[in-house]
PDB file of C-alpha atoms and ligand atoms in Angstrom:
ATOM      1  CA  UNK A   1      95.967  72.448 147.134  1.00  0.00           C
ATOM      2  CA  UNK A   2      97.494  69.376 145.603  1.00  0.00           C
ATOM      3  CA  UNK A   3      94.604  69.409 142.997  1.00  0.00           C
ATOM      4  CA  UNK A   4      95.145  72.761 142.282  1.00  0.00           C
ATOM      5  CA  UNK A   5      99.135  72.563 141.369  1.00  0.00           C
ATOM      6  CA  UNK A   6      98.457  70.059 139.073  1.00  0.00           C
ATOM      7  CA  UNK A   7      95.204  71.202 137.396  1.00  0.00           C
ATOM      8  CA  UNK A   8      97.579  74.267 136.949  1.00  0.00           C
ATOM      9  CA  UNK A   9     100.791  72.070 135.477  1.00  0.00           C
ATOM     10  CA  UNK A  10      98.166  70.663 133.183  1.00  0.00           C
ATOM     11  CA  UNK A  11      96.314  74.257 131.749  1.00  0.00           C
ATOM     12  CA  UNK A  12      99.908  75.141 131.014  1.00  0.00           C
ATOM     13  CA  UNK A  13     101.114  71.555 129.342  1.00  0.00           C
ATOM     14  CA  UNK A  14      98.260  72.360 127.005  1.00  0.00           C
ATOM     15  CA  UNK A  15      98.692  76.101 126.761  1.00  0.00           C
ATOM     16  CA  UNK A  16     102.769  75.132 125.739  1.00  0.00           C
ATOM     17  CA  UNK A  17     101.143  72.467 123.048  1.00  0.00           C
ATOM     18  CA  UNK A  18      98.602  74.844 121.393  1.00  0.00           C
ATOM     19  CA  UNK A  19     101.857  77.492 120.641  1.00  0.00           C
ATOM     20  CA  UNK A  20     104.031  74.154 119.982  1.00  0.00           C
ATOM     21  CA  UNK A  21     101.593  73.462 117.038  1.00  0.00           C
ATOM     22  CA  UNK A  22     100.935  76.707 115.768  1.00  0.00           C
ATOM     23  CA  UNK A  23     104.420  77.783 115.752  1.00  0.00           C
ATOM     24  CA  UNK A  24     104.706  74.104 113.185  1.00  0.00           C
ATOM     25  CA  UNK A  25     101.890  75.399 111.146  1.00  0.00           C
ATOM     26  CA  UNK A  26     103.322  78.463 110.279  1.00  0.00           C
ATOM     27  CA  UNK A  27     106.597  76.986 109.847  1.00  0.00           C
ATOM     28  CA  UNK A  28     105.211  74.659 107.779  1.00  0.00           C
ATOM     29  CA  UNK A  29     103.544  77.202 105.608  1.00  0.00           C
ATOM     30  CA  UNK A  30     106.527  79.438 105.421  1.00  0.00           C
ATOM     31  CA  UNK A  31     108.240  76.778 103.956  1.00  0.00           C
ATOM     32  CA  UNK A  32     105.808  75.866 101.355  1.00  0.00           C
ATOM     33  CA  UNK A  33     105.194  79.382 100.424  1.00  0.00           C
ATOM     34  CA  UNK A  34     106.478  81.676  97.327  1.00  0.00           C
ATOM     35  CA  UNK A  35     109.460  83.071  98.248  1.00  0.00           C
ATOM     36  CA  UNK A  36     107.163  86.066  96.166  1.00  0.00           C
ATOM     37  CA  UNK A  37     104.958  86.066  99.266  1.00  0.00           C
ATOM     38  CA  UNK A  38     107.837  87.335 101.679  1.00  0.00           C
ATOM     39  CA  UNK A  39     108.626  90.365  98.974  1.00  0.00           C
ATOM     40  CA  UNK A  40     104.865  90.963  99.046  1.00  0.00           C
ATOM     41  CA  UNK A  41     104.158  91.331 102.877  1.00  0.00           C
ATOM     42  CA  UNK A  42     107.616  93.660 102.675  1.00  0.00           C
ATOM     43  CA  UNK A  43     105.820  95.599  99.735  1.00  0.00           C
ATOM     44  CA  UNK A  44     102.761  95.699 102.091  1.00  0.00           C
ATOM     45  CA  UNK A  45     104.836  96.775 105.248  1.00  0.00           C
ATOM     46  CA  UNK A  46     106.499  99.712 102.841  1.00  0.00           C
ATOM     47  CA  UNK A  47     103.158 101.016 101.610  1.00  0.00           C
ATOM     48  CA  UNK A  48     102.286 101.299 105.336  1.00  0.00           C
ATOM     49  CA  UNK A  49     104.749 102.951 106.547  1.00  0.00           C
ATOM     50  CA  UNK A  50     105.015 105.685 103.884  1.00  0.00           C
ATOM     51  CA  UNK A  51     101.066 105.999 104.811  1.00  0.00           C
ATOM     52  CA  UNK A  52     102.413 106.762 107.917  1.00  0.00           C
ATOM     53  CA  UNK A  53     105.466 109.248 107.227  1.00  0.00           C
ATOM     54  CA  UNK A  54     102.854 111.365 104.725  1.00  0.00           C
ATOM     55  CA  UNK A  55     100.931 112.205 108.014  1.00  0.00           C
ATOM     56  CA  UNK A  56     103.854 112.917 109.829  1.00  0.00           C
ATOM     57  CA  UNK A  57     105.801 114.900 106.861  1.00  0.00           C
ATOM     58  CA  UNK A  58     108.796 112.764 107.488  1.00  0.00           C
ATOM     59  CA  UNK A  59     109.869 113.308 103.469  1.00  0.00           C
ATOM     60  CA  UNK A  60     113.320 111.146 104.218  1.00  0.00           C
ATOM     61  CA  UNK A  61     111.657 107.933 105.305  1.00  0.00           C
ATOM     62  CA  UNK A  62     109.233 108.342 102.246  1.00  0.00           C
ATOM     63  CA  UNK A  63     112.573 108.707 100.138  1.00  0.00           C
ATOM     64  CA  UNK A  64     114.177 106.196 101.661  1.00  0.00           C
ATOM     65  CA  UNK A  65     110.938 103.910 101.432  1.00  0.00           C
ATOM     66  CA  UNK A  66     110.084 104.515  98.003  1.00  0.00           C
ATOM     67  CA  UNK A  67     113.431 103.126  96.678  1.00  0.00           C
ATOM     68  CA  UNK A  68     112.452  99.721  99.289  1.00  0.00           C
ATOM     69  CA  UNK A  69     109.153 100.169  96.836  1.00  0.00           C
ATOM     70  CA  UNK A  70     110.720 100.683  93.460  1.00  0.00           C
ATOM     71  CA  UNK A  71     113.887  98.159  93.643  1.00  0.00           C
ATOM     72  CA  UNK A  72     112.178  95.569  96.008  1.00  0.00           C
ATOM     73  CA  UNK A  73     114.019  92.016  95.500  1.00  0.00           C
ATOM     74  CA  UNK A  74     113.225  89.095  93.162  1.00  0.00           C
ATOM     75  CA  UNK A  75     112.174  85.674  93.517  1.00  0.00           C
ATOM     76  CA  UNK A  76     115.221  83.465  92.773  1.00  0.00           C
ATOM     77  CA  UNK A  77     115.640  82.103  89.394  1.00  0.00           C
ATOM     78  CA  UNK A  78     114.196  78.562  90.398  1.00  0.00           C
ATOM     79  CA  UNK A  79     111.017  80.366  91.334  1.00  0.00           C
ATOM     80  CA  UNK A  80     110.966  83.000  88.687  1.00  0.00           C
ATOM     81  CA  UNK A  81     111.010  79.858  85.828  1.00  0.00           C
ATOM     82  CA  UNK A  82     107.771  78.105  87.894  1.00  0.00           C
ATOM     83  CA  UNK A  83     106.357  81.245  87.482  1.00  0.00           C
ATOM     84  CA  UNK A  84     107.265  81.838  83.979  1.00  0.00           C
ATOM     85  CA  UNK A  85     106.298  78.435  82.972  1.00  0.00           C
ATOM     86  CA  UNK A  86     102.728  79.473  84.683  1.00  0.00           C
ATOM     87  CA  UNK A  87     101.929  82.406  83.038  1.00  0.00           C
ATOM     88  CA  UNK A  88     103.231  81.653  79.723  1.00  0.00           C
ATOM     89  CA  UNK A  89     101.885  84.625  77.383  1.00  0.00           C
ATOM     90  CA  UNK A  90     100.498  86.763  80.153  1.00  0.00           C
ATOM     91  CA  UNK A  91     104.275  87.199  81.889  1.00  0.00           C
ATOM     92  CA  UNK A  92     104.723  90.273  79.550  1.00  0.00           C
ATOM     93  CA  UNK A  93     101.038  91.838  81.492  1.00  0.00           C
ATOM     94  CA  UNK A  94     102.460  90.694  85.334  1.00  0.00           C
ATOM     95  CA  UNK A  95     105.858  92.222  84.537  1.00  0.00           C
ATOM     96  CA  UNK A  96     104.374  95.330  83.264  1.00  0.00           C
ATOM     97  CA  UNK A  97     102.152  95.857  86.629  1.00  0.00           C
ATOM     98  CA  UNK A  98     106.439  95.875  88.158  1.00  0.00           C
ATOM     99  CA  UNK A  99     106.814  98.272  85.724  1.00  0.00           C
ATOM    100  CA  UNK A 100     104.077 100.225  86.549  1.00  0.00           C
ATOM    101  CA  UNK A 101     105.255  99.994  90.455  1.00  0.00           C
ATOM    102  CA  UNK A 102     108.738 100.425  89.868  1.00  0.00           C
ATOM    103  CA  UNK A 103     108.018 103.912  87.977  1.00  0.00           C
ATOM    104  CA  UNK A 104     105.899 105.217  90.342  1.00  0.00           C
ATOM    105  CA  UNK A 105     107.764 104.264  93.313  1.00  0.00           C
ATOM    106  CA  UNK A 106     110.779 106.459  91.679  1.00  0.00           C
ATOM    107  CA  UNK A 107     108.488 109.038  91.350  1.00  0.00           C
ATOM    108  CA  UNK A 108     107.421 109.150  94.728  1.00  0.00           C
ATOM    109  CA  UNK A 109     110.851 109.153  96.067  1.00  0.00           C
ATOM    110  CA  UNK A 110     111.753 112.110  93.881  1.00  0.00           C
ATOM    111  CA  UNK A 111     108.527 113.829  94.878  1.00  0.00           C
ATOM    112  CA  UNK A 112     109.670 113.496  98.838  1.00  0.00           C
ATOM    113  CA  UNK A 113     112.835 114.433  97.726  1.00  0.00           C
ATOM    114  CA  UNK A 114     111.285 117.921  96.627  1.00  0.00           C
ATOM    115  CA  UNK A 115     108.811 117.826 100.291  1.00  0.00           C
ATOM    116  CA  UNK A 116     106.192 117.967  97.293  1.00  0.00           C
ATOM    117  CA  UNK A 117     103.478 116.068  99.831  1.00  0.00           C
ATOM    118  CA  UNK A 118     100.754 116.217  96.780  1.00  0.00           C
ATOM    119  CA  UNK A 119     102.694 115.123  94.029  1.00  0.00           C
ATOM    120  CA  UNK A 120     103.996 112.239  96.897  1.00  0.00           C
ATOM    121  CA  UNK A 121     100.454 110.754  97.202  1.00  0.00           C
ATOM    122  CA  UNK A 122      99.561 111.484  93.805  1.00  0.00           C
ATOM    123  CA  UNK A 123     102.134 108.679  92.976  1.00  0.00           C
ATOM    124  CA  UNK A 124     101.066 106.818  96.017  1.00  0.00           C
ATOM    125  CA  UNK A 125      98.188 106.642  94.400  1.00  0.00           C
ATOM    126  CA  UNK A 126      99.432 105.356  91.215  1.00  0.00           C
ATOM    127  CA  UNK A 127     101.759 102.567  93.020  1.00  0.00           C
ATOM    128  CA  UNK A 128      98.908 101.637  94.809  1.00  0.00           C
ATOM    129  CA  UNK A 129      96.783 100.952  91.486  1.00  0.00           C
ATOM    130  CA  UNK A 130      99.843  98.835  89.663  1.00  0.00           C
ATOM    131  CA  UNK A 131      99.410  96.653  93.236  1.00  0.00           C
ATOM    132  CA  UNK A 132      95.867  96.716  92.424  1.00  0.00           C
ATOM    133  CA  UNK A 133      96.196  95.330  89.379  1.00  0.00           C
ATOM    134  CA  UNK A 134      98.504  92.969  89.353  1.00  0.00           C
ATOM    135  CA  UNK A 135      96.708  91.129  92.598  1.00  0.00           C
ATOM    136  CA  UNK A 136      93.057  91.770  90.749  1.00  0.00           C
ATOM    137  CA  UNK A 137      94.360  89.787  87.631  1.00  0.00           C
ATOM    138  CA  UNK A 138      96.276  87.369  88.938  1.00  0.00           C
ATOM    139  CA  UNK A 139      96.473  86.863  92.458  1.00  0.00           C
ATOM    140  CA  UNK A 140      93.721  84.547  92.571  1.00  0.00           C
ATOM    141  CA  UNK A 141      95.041  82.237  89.738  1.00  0.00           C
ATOM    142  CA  UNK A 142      98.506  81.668  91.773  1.00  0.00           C
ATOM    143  CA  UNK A 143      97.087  80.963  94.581  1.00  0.00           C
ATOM    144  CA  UNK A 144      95.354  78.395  92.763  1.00  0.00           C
ATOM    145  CA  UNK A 145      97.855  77.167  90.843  1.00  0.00           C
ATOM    146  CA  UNK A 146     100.964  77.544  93.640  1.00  0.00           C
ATOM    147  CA  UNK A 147      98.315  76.697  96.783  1.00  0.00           C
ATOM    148  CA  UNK A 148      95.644  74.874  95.828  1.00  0.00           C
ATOM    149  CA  UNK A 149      93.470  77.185  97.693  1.00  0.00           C
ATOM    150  CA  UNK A 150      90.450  79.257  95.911  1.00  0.00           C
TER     151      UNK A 150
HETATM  152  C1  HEC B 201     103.297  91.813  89.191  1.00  0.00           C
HETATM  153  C2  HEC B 201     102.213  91.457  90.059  1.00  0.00           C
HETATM  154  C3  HEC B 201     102.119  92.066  91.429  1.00  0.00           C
HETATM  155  C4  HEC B 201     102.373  93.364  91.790  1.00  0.00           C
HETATM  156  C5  HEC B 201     102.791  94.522  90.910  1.00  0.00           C
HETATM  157  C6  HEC B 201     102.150  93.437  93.208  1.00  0.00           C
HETATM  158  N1  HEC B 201     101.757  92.229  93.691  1.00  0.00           N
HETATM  159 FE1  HEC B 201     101.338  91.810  95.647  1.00  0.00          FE
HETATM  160  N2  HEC B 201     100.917  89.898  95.112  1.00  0.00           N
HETATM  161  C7  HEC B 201     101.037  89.358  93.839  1.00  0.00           C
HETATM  162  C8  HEC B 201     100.749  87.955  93.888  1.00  0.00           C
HETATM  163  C9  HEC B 201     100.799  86.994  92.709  1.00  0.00           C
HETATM  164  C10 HEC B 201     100.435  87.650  95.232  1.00  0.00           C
HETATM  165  C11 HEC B 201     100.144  86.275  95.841  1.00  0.00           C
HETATM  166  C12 HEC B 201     101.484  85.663  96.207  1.00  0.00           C
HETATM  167  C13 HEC B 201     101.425  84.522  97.179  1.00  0.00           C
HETATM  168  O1  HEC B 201     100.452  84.417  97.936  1.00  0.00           O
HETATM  169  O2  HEC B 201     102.405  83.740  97.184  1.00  0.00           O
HETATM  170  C14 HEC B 201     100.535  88.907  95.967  1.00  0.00           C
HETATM  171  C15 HEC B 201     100.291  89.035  97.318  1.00  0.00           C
HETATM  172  C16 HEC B 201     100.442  90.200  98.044  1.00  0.00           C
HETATM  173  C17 HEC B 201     100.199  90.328  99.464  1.00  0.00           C
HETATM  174  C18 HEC B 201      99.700  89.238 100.394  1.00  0.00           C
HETATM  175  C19 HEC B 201     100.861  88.454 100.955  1.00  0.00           C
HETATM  176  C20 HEC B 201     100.356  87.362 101.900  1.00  0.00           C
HETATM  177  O3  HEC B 201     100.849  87.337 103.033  1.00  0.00           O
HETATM  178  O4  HEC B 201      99.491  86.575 101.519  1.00  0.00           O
HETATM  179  C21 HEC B 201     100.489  91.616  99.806  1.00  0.00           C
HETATM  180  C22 HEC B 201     100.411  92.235 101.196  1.00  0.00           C
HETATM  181  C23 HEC B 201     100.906  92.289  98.614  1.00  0.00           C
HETATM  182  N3  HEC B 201     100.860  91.405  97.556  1.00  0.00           N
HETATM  183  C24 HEC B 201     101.282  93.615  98.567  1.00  0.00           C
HETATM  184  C25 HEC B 201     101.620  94.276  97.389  1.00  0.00           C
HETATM  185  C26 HEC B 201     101.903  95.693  97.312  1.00  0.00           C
HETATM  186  C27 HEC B 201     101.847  96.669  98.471  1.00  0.00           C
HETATM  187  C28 HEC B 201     102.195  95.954  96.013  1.00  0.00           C
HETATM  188  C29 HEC B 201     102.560  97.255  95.385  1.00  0.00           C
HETATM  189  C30 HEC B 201     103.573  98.066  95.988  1.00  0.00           C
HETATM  190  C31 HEC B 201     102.092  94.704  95.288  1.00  0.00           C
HETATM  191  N4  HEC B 201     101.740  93.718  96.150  1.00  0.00           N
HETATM  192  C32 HEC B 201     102.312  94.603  93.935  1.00  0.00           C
HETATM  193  C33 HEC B 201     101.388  90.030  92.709  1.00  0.00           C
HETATM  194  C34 HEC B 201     101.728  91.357  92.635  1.00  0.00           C
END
Protein backbone atom coordinates (compact mmCIF):
# COMPACT_ATOMS: atom_id res chain seq x y z
CA UNK A 1 0.00 0.00 0.00
CA UNK A 2 2.96 2.08 1.00
CA UNK A 3 4.52 1.29 -2.48
CA UNK A 4 1.60 2.21 -4.11
CA UNK A 5 1.16 5.96 -2.53
CA UNK A 6 4.39 6.72 -3.52
CA UNK A 7 4.70 5.11 -6.98
CA UNK A 8 1.52 7.34 -7.31
CA UNK A 9 3.27 10.77 -5.72
CA UNK A 10 5.96 9.98 -8.22
CA UNK A 11 3.63 9.39 -11.78
CA UNK A 12 2.24 12.74 -10.74
CA UNK A 13 5.80 14.64 -9.80
CA UNK A 14 6.55 13.73 -13.38
CA UNK A 15 3.14 14.29 -14.90
CA UNK A 16 3.42 18.16 -13.03
CA UNK A 17 7.15 18.39 -14.75
CA UNK A 18 6.16 17.36 -18.33
CA UNK A 19 3.26 20.48 -18.22
CA UNK A 20 6.01 22.56 -16.13
CA UNK A 21 8.23 22.32 -19.30
CA UNK A 22 5.88 22.60 -21.94
CA UNK A 23 4.10 25.44 -20.52
CA UNK A 24 8.26 27.12 -20.69
CA UNK A 25 8.46 26.07 -24.25
CA UNK A 26 5.64 27.79 -25.38
CA UNK A 27 6.37 30.66 -23.31
CA UNK A 28 9.52 30.72 -24.59
CA UNK A 29 8.36 30.70 -28.14
CA UNK A 30 5.70 33.26 -27.59
CA UNK A 31 8.22 35.46 -26.62
CA UNK A 32 10.52 35.02 -29.45
CA UNK A 33 7.80 35.14 -31.93
CA UNK A 34 6.49 38.04 -34.46
CA UNK A 35 4.21 39.93 -32.75
CA UNK A 36 2.75 39.36 -36.77
CA UNK A 37 2.19 35.75 -35.71
CA UNK A 38 -0.48 36.67 -32.92
CA UNK A 39 -2.47 38.96 -35.73
CA UNK A 40 -2.16 35.89 -37.97
CA UNK A 41 -3.66 33.07 -35.72
CA UNK A 42 -6.51 36.02 -34.96
CA UNK A 43 -6.83 36.34 -38.89
CA UNK A 44 -7.03 32.48 -38.88
CA UNK A 45 -9.59 32.31 -35.90
CA UNK A 46 -11.80 35.13 -37.99
CA UNK A 47 -11.78 33.18 -41.24
CA UNK A 48 -13.13 30.28 -39.12
CA UNK A 49 -15.62 31.59 -37.59
CA UNK A 50 -17.24 33.42 -40.53
CA UNK A 51 -16.93 29.69 -42.13
CA UNK A 52 -19.01 28.96 -39.46
CA UNK A 53 -21.75 31.88 -39.35
CA UNK A 54 -22.19 31.28 -43.47
CA UNK A 55 -23.64 27.80 -42.47
CA UNK A 56 -25.60 29.11 -39.86
CA UNK A 57 -26.83 32.46 -41.80
CA UNK A 58 -25.81 34.47 -38.82
CA UNK A 59 -25.15 37.72 -41.40
CA UNK A 60 -24.26 40.03 -38.08
CA UNK A 61 -21.33 37.98 -36.84
CA UNK A 62 -20.07 37.84 -40.55
CA UNK A 63 -20.45 41.79 -40.43
CA UNK A 64 -19.08 42.14 -37.40
CA UNK A 65 -16.16 39.62 -38.37
CA UNK A 66 -15.32 40.96 -41.58
CA UNK A 67 -14.38 44.42 -40.15
CA UNK A 68 -11.97 42.03 -37.35
CA UNK A 69 -10.75 40.82 -41.11
CA UNK A 70 -10.41 44.09 -42.94
CA UNK A 71 -8.92 46.49 -40.03
CA UNK A 72 -7.00 43.67 -38.15
CA UNK A 73 -4.02 45.39 -36.03
CA UNK A 74 -0.37 46.08 -36.94
CA UNK A 75 2.85 44.96 -35.82
CA UNK A 76 4.40 47.82 -33.79
CA UNK A 77 6.72 50.12 -35.45
CA UNK A 78 9.92 48.30 -34.02
CA UNK A 79 8.70 45.22 -35.81
CA UNK A 80 7.25 46.78 -38.87
CA UNK A 81 11.08 48.45 -39.62
CA UNK A 82 12.71 44.59 -39.13
CA UNK A 83 10.34 43.74 -41.51
CA UNK A 84 10.80 46.55 -43.82
CA UNK A 85 14.47 46.31 -43.65
CA UNK A 86 13.77 42.43 -44.78
CA UNK A 87 11.87 42.81 -47.64
CA UNK A 88 13.40 45.81 -49.03
CA UNK A 89 11.83 46.15 -52.71
CA UNK A 90 9.25 43.44 -52.34
CA UNK A 91 7.37 45.47 -49.21
CA UNK A 92 5.28 47.27 -51.96
CA UNK A 93 4.05 43.18 -53.20
CA UNK A 94 3.42 42.04 -49.15
CA UNK A 95 1.51 45.28 -48.53
CA UNK A 96 -0.52 44.88 -51.56
CA UNK A 97 -1.65 41.12 -50.54
CA UNK A 98 -3.20 43.67 -47.11
CA UNK A 99 -4.62 45.46 -49.68
CA UNK A 100 -6.03 42.79 -51.38
CA UNK A 101 -7.46 41.44 -47.80
CA UNK A 102 -8.46 44.60 -46.52
CA UNK A 103 -10.80 45.20 -49.75
CA UNK A 104 -12.31 42.12 -49.72
CA UNK A 105 -12.92 41.85 -46.15
CA UNK A 106 -15.05 45.29 -46.63
CA UNK A 107 -16.74 43.68 -49.19
CA UNK A 108 -17.77 40.83 -47.35
CA UNK A 109 -19.04 42.81 -44.52
CA UNK A 110 -21.17 44.88 -46.86
CA UNK A 111 -22.32 41.72 -48.60
CA UNK A 112 -23.67 40.30 -44.96
CA UNK A 113 -24.87 43.52 -44.45
CA UNK A 114 -27.29 42.98 -47.55
CA UNK A 115 -27.90 38.82 -46.18
CA UNK A 116 -26.37 38.48 -49.84
CA UNK A 117 -24.90 34.76 -48.67
CA UNK A 118 -23.33 34.36 -52.43
CA UNK A 119 -21.84 37.53 -52.92
CA UNK A 120 -20.52 36.84 -48.92
CA UNK A 121 -18.45 33.77 -50.00
CA UNK A 122 -17.72 35.07 -53.26
CA UNK A 123 -15.49 37.59 -51.30
CA UNK A 124 -14.61 34.90 -48.88
CA UNK A 125 -13.21 33.52 -51.54
CA UNK A 126 -11.23 36.38 -52.65
CA UNK A 127 -9.87 37.15 -48.91
CA UNK A 128 -8.98 33.77 -48.76
CA UNK A 129 -6.70 34.01 -52.04
CA UNK A 130 -4.86 37.51 -50.83
CA UNK A 131 -4.03 35.02 -47.54
CA UNK A 132 -2.97 32.64 -50.08
CA UNK A 133 -0.73 34.68 -51.54
CA UNK A 134 0.88 36.51 -49.32
CA UNK A 135 1.84 33.11 -47.16
CA UNK A 136 2.76 31.27 -50.75
CA UNK A 137 5.34 34.13 -51.49
CA UNK A 138 6.63 34.86 -48.48
CA UNK A 139 5.82 32.93 -45.60
CA UNK A 140 8.53 30.60 -46.04
CA UNK A 141 11.30 33.30 -46.42
CA UNK A 142 10.30 34.88 -42.82
CA UNK A 143 10.29 32.07 -41.25
CA UNK A 144 13.66 31.70 -42.43
CA UNK A 145 14.86 34.82 -41.96
CA UNK A 146 12.82 35.69 -38.40
CA UNK A 147 13.11 31.68 -37.19
CA UNK A 148 15.73 30.06 -38.57
CA UNK A 149 13.49 27.24 -39.36
CA UNK A 150 12.93 25.90 -43.16
C1 LIG B 1 0.87 40.45 -46.36
C2 LIG B 1 1.14 39.06 -46.16
C3 LIG B 1 0.13 38.19 -45.47
C4 LIG B 1 -1.23 38.20 -45.61
C5 LIG B 1 -2.07 39.08 -46.51
C6 LIG B 1 -1.74 37.19 -44.73
N1 LIG B 1 -0.72 36.56 -44.09
FE1 LIG B 1 -0.92 35.06 -42.71
N2 LIG B 1 1.10 35.01 -42.53
C7 LIG B 1 2.01 35.84 -43.17
C8 LIG B 1 3.33 35.56 -42.70
C9 LIG B 1 4.60 36.28 -43.13
C10 LIG B 1 3.21 34.51 -41.76
C11 LIG B 1 4.32 33.89 -40.90
C12 LIG B 1 4.43 34.74 -39.65
C13 LIG B 1 5.14 34.10 -38.49
O1 LIG B 1 5.20 32.87 -38.43
O2 LIG B 1 5.62 34.87 -37.63
C14 LIG B 1 1.79 34.17 -41.70
C15 LIG B 1 1.26 33.18 -40.90
C16 LIG B 1 -0.08 32.90 -40.78
C17 LIG B 1 -0.64 31.87 -39.93
C18 LIG B 1 0.15 30.90 -39.06
C19 LIG B 1 0.39 31.49 -37.70
C20 LIG B 1 1.17 30.50 -36.82
O3 LIG B 1 0.69 30.23 -35.72
O4 LIG B 1 2.22 30.01 -37.24
C21 LIG B 1 -1.99 31.92 -40.06
C22 LIG B 1 -3.02 31.05 -39.35
C23 LIG B 1 -2.29 32.97 -40.99
N3 LIG B 1 -1.10 33.54 -41.41
C24 LIG B 1 -3.56 33.33 -41.37
C25 LIG B 1 -3.83 34.31 -42.32
C26 LIG B 1 -5.16 34.61 -42.82
C27 LIG B 1 -6.43 33.90 -42.42
C28 LIG B 1 -5.01 35.61 -43.72
C29 LIG B 1 -6.06 36.30 -44.52
C30 LIG B 1 -7.24 36.78 -43.87
C31 LIG B 1 -3.60 35.94 -43.78
N4 LIG B 1 -2.92 35.13 -42.93
C32 LIG B 1 -3.09 36.91 -44.60
C33 LIG B 1 1.71 36.81 -44.08
C34 LIG B 1 0.45 37.15 -44.51
Amino acid sequence: MKVMRFMGFVLAGGLLFTAATAAAETGAEAANSLALRKIMKDLGSNMQTVTGAVSMEDWPLIEKTARLIADHPQPPMSEKLRIIAFLRTDMSRFKGYDGEVHKAAEAMGEAAKAKDGQAVIASFNTVQTACYGCHKDFRPQFLRHFYGTR
